[in-house]
Amino acid sequence: MNVLLDNADVYWRAILGTVGLFVVSAIGSLILGTLIAGLRVSPVPVLRSFGSLYVTLLRNTPLTLVLFFFAFAYPRLELVEFSFFTLACIGLALYTAAFVCEIVRSGINTVPVGQAEAARALGFTFTQTLGQIVLPQAVRAVVPPMTNIQIALLKNTTIASGFAVFQLGSVYSVLSERGYNVMIGLLWIAAIFVVLVVPLTLLQRRLDAKWGVAR
């Protein structure tokens, strides 16, 4: 307990950094992943190919390499300058979006084809059909796997230590410098992650209960 209490300021800053990375990256991954899923089911071959290429490339590339690119290679390109926090969020969002895309696409495939055909018969465009008819039904089917992906994203924020973004993955180095027991400190980090995951789990159960009845 002394490790936690004596370094409460360090843990608090780390929690804020982790939550900030998670919230921004989660929102980005959900938006981008849904857009890529739309491309994957698009009637336009070029868009489908682009969506497939994106998913194949990002899903089969280790997250560490993606983050290392934005941490060390991107700044050398001398393009738009971003902070390390922003680059970490971009890397996490791009990587996670590939998995979000496949989850959303699987949800889209659970919607009966007749729904889309009826929408087209009423004069709906592809975008209108997807956004107003298909996606609202697909979302109900993907809550559990989507929650699991976001929990994985929360834990993946620890890899952002290479960006000089202070978060829970960076605490051990501070504890080591101060002469505290690093093993005990890491156990507290594990406990904090459990606490952070609980709200996501409760949200999943609530949505499952609500939309399960609706289905």
Short mmCIF file of C-alpha atoms in Angstrom, two decimals:
data_model
loop_
_atom_site.label_atom_id
_atom_site.label_comp_id
_atom_site.label_asym_id
_atom_site.label_seq_id
_atom_site.Cartn_x
_atom_site.Cartn_y
_atom_site.Cartn_z
CA MET A 1 0.00 0.00 0.00
CA ASN A 2 2.92 2.35 0.75
CA VAL A 3 4.03 2.17 -2.88
CA LEU A 4 0.62 3.42 -4.01
CA LEU A 5 0.18 6.08 -1.34
CA ASP A 6 3.72 7.46 -1.55
CA ASN A 7 3.43 7.75 -5.34
CA ALA A 8 -0.23 8.74 -5.58
CA ASP A 9 0.65 11.75 -7.76
CA VAL A 10 2.50 9.52 -10.22
CA TYR A 11 -0.31 7.00 -10.44
CA TRP A 12 -2.92 9.74 -10.87
CA ARG A 13 -1.05 11.36 -13.76
CA ALA A 14 -0.58 7.94 -15.32
CA ILE A 15 -4.30 7.15 -15.02
CA LEU A 16 -5.21 10.46 -16.66
CA GLY A 17 -2.75 9.76 -19.49
CA THR A 18 -4.11 6.26 -20.03
CA VAL A 19 -7.76 7.36 -19.98
CA GLY A 20 -7.00 10.25 -22.35
CA LEU A 21 -5.26 7.94 -24.83
CA PHE A 22 -8.07 5.42 -24.59
CA VAL A 23 -10.98 7.84 -25.04
CA VAL A 24 -9.49 9.64 -28.05
CA SER A 25 -8.28 6.42 -29.69
CA ALA A 26 -11.55 4.60 -29.03
CA ILE A 27 -13.64 7.34 -30.62
CA GLY A 28 -11.27 7.52 -33.59
CA SER A 29 -11.24 3.75 -34.08
CA LEU A 30 -15.03 3.46 -33.90
CA ILE A 31 -15.56 6.19 -36.48
CA LEU A 32 -12.81 5.03 -38.84
CA GLY A 33 -13.63 1.34 -38.40
CA THR A 34 -17.29 1.94 -39.26
CA LEU A 35 -16.31 3.93 -42.36
CA ILE A 36 -13.94 1.18 -43.51
CA ALA A 37 -16.70 -1.40 -42.90
CA GLY A 38 -18.91 0.66 -45.19
CA LEU A 39 -16.22 0.47 -47.86
CA ARG A 40 -15.95 -3.29 -47.36
CA VAL A 41 -19.62 -3.79 -48.23
CA SER A 42 -19.75 -1.07 -50.88
CA PRO A 43 -21.04 -1.96 -54.35
CA VAL A 44 -18.01 -0.16 -55.82
CA PRO A 45 -15.14 -2.65 -56.41
CA VAL A 46 -12.38 -0.06 -55.90
CA LEU A 47 -13.75 0.92 -52.48
CA ARG A 48 -14.13 -2.73 -51.46
CA SER A 49 -10.54 -3.39 -52.49
CA PHE A 50 -9.27 -0.41 -50.52
CA GLY A 51 -11.18 -1.55 -47.42
CA SER A 52 -9.82 -5.08 -47.76
CA LEU A 53 -6.26 -3.81 -48.23
CA TYR A 54 -6.52 -1.59 -45.15
CA VAL A 55 -7.80 -4.41 -42.94
CA THR A 56 -5.26 -6.92 -44.25
CA LEU A 57 -2.34 -4.54 -43.81
CA LEU A 58 -3.17 -3.16 -40.36
CA ARG A 59 -4.56 -6.34 -38.83
CA ASN A 60 -1.44 -8.31 -39.75
CA THR A 61 1.06 -5.68 -38.62
CA PRO A 62 2.19 -5.77 -34.97
CA LEU A 63 0.93 -2.77 -33.01
CA THR A 64 4.48 -2.09 -31.81
CA LEU A 65 5.62 -1.52 -35.40
CA VAL A 66 2.67 0.79 -36.09
CA LEU A 67 3.44 2.89 -33.03
CA PHE A 68 7.17 2.89 -33.73
CA PHE A 69 6.45 4.26 -37.20
CA PHE A 70 4.53 7.21 -35.79
CA ALA A 71 7.01 7.72 -32.95
CA PHE A 72 10.26 7.64 -34.95
CA ALA A 73 9.65 7.47 -38.72
CA TYR A 74 6.77 9.92 -39.15
CA PRO A 75 8.64 12.92 -37.65
CA ARG A 76 11.44 12.37 -40.20
CA LEU A 77 8.96 12.79 -43.05
CA GLU A 78 8.58 16.45 -42.00
CA LEU A 79 4.88 16.54 -42.78
CA VAL A 80 2.27 18.01 -40.44
CA GLU A 81 3.75 18.27 -36.97
CA PHE A 82 1.82 16.59 -34.17
CA SER A 83 2.45 16.12 -30.48
CA PHE A 84 3.55 12.71 -29.22
CA PHE A 85 0.13 12.28 -27.59
CA THR A 86 -1.63 12.91 -30.90
CA LEU A 87 0.68 10.54 -32.78
CA ALA A 88 0.06 7.82 -30.20
CA CYS A 89 -3.70 8.29 -30.55
CA ILE A 90 -3.46 8.14 -34.35
CA GLY A 91 -1.43 4.93 -34.25
CA LEU A 92 -3.76 3.24 -31.77
CA ALA A 93 -6.88 4.36 -33.65
CA LEU A 94 -5.62 3.23 -37.06
CA TYR A 95 -4.62 -0.19 -35.72
CA THR A 96 -7.80 -0.80 -33.73
CA ALA A 97 -10.01 0.43 -36.59
CA ALA A 98 -9.06 -2.65 -38.62
CA PHE A 99 -10.57 -4.91 -35.96
CA VAL A 100 -13.57 -2.64 -35.45
CA CYS A 101 -14.21 -2.80 -39.20
CA GLU A 102 -14.41 -6.58 -39.22
CA ILE A 103 -16.73 -6.62 -36.21
CA VAL A 104 -19.06 -4.06 -37.78
CA ARG A 105 -18.97 -5.94 -41.08
CA SER A 106 -19.94 -9.17 -39.33
CA GLY A 107 -22.83 -7.30 -37.73
CA ILE A 108 -23.91 -5.99 -41.12
CA ASN A 109 -23.94 -9.55 -42.45
CA THR A 110 -26.42 -10.57 -39.72
CA VAL A 111 -29.04 -8.14 -41.06
CA PRO A 112 -31.42 -9.91 -43.47
CA VAL A 113 -30.75 -9.05 -47.12
CA GLY A 114 -34.42 -8.24 -47.53
CA GLN A 115 -33.97 -5.16 -45.34
CA ALA A 116 -31.54 -3.59 -47.81
CA GLU A 117 -33.59 -4.69 -50.82
CA ALA A 118 -36.72 -3.10 -49.36
CA ALA A 119 -34.81 0.12 -48.72
CA ARG A 120 -33.53 0.20 -52.30
CA ALA A 121 -37.08 -0.43 -53.55
CA LEU A 122 -38.16 2.68 -51.64
CA GLY A 123 -35.51 4.74 -53.40
CA PHE A 124 -32.86 4.81 -50.63
CA THR A 125 -29.26 5.28 -51.75
CA PHE A 126 -26.54 2.90 -50.54
CA THR A 127 -25.39 5.42 -47.92
CA GLN A 128 -28.93 5.98 -46.66
CA THR A 129 -29.63 2.25 -46.54
CA LEU A 130 -26.43 1.57 -44.63
CA GLY A 131 -26.76 4.46 -42.20
CA GLN A 132 -30.51 4.40 -41.54
CA ILE A 133 -31.48 0.75 -41.98
CA VAL A 134 -28.56 -1.65 -41.72
CA LEU A 135 -26.13 -0.15 -39.20
CA PRO A 136 -28.70 0.53 -36.45
CA GLN A 137 -29.62 -3.18 -36.54
CA ALA A 138 -26.02 -4.36 -36.93
CA VAL A 139 -24.83 -2.46 -33.85
CA ARG A 140 -27.07 -4.53 -31.60
CA ALA A 141 -25.34 -7.72 -32.68
CA VAL A 142 -21.76 -6.56 -32.13
CA VAL A 143 -21.80 -5.14 -28.59
CA PRO A 144 -19.87 -8.02 -26.89
CA PRO A 145 -17.02 -8.32 -29.45
CA MET A 146 -16.81 -4.53 -29.78
CA THR A 147 -16.43 -4.22 -26.01
CA ASN A 148 -13.66 -6.80 -26.07
CA ILE A 149 -11.81 -4.84 -28.74
CA GLN A 150 -12.08 -1.63 -26.72
CA ILE A 151 -10.82 -3.41 -23.60
CA ALA A 152 -7.85 -4.63 -25.65
CA LEU A 153 -7.29 -1.03 -26.81
CA LEU A 154 -7.30 0.16 -23.19
CA LYS A 155 -4.53 -2.31 -22.35
CA ASN A 156 -2.64 -1.51 -25.56
CA THR A 157 -2.19 2.09 -24.40
CA THR A 158 0.74 0.85 -22.29
CA ILE A 159 2.78 0.43 -25.48
CA ALA A 160 2.64 4.21 -25.94
CA SER A 161 5.53 4.56 -23.46
CA GLY A 162 7.78 4.95 -26.50
CA PHE A 163 6.06 8.25 -27.31
CA ALA A 164 7.09 9.92 -24.04
CA VAL A 165 3.35 9.95 -23.21
CA PHE A 166 3.10 9.37 -19.47
CA GLN A 167 0.58 6.65 -18.74
CA LEU A 168 0.33 3.50 -16.63
CA GLY A 169 2.95 1.73 -18.71
CA SER A 170 5.48 4.39 -17.69
CA VAL A 171 5.01 4.15 -13.91
CA TYR A 172 7.53 1.34 -13.37
CA SER A 173 10.46 3.51 -14.51
CA VAL A 174 9.55 6.25 -12.03
CA LEU A 175 9.21 3.72 -9.21
CA SER A 176 12.58 2.24 -10.10
CA GLU A 177 14.22 5.68 -10.00
CA ARG A 178 12.70 6.39 -6.58
CA GLY A 179 13.87 3.06 -5.19
CA TYR A 180 10.46 1.47 -4.67
CA ASN A 181 9.59 -2.18 -5.23
CA VAL A 182 8.73 -2.28 -8.93
CA MET A 183 6.94 -5.63 -8.65
CA ILE A 184 4.49 -4.24 -6.08
CA GLY A 185 4.04 -1.18 -8.25
CA LEU A 186 3.17 -3.33 -11.27
CA LEU A 187 0.60 -5.25 -9.22
CA TRP A 188 -1.11 -1.94 -8.41
CA ILE A 189 -1.09 -1.09 -12.13
CA ALA A 190 -2.80 -4.42 -12.86
CA ALA A 191 -5.42 -3.64 -10.20
CA ILE A 192 -6.02 -0.19 -11.70
CA PHE A 193 -6.60 -1.72 -15.14
CA VAL A 194 -9.17 -4.08 -13.63
CA VAL A 195 -10.99 -1.06 -12.17
CA LEU A 196 -10.85 0.76 -15.53
CA VAL A 197 -12.25 -2.25 -17.38
CA VAL A 198 -15.24 -2.67 -15.04
CA PRO A 199 -17.25 0.28 -16.48
CA LEU A 200 -16.86 -1.13 -20.00
CA THR A 201 -18.05 -4.54 -18.84
CA LEU A 202 -21.06 -3.05 -17.06
CA LEU A 203 -21.92 -0.99 -20.14
CA GLN A 204 -21.79 -4.12 -22.29
CA ARG A 205 -24.13 -5.99 -19.96
CA ARG A 206 -26.56 -3.08 -19.85
CA LEU A 207 -26.68 -2.75 -23.63
CA ASP A 208 -26.98 -6.51 -24.04
CA ALA A 209 -29.93 -6.59 -21.66
CA LYS A 210 -31.63 -3.64 -23.32
CA TRP A 211 -31.11 -4.62 -26.95
CA GLY A 212 -31.53 -8.32 -26.26
CA VAL A 213 -35.12 -7.64 -25.26
CA ALA A 214 -35.57 -5.37 -28.27
CA ARG A 215 -34.45 -8.14 -30.62
#
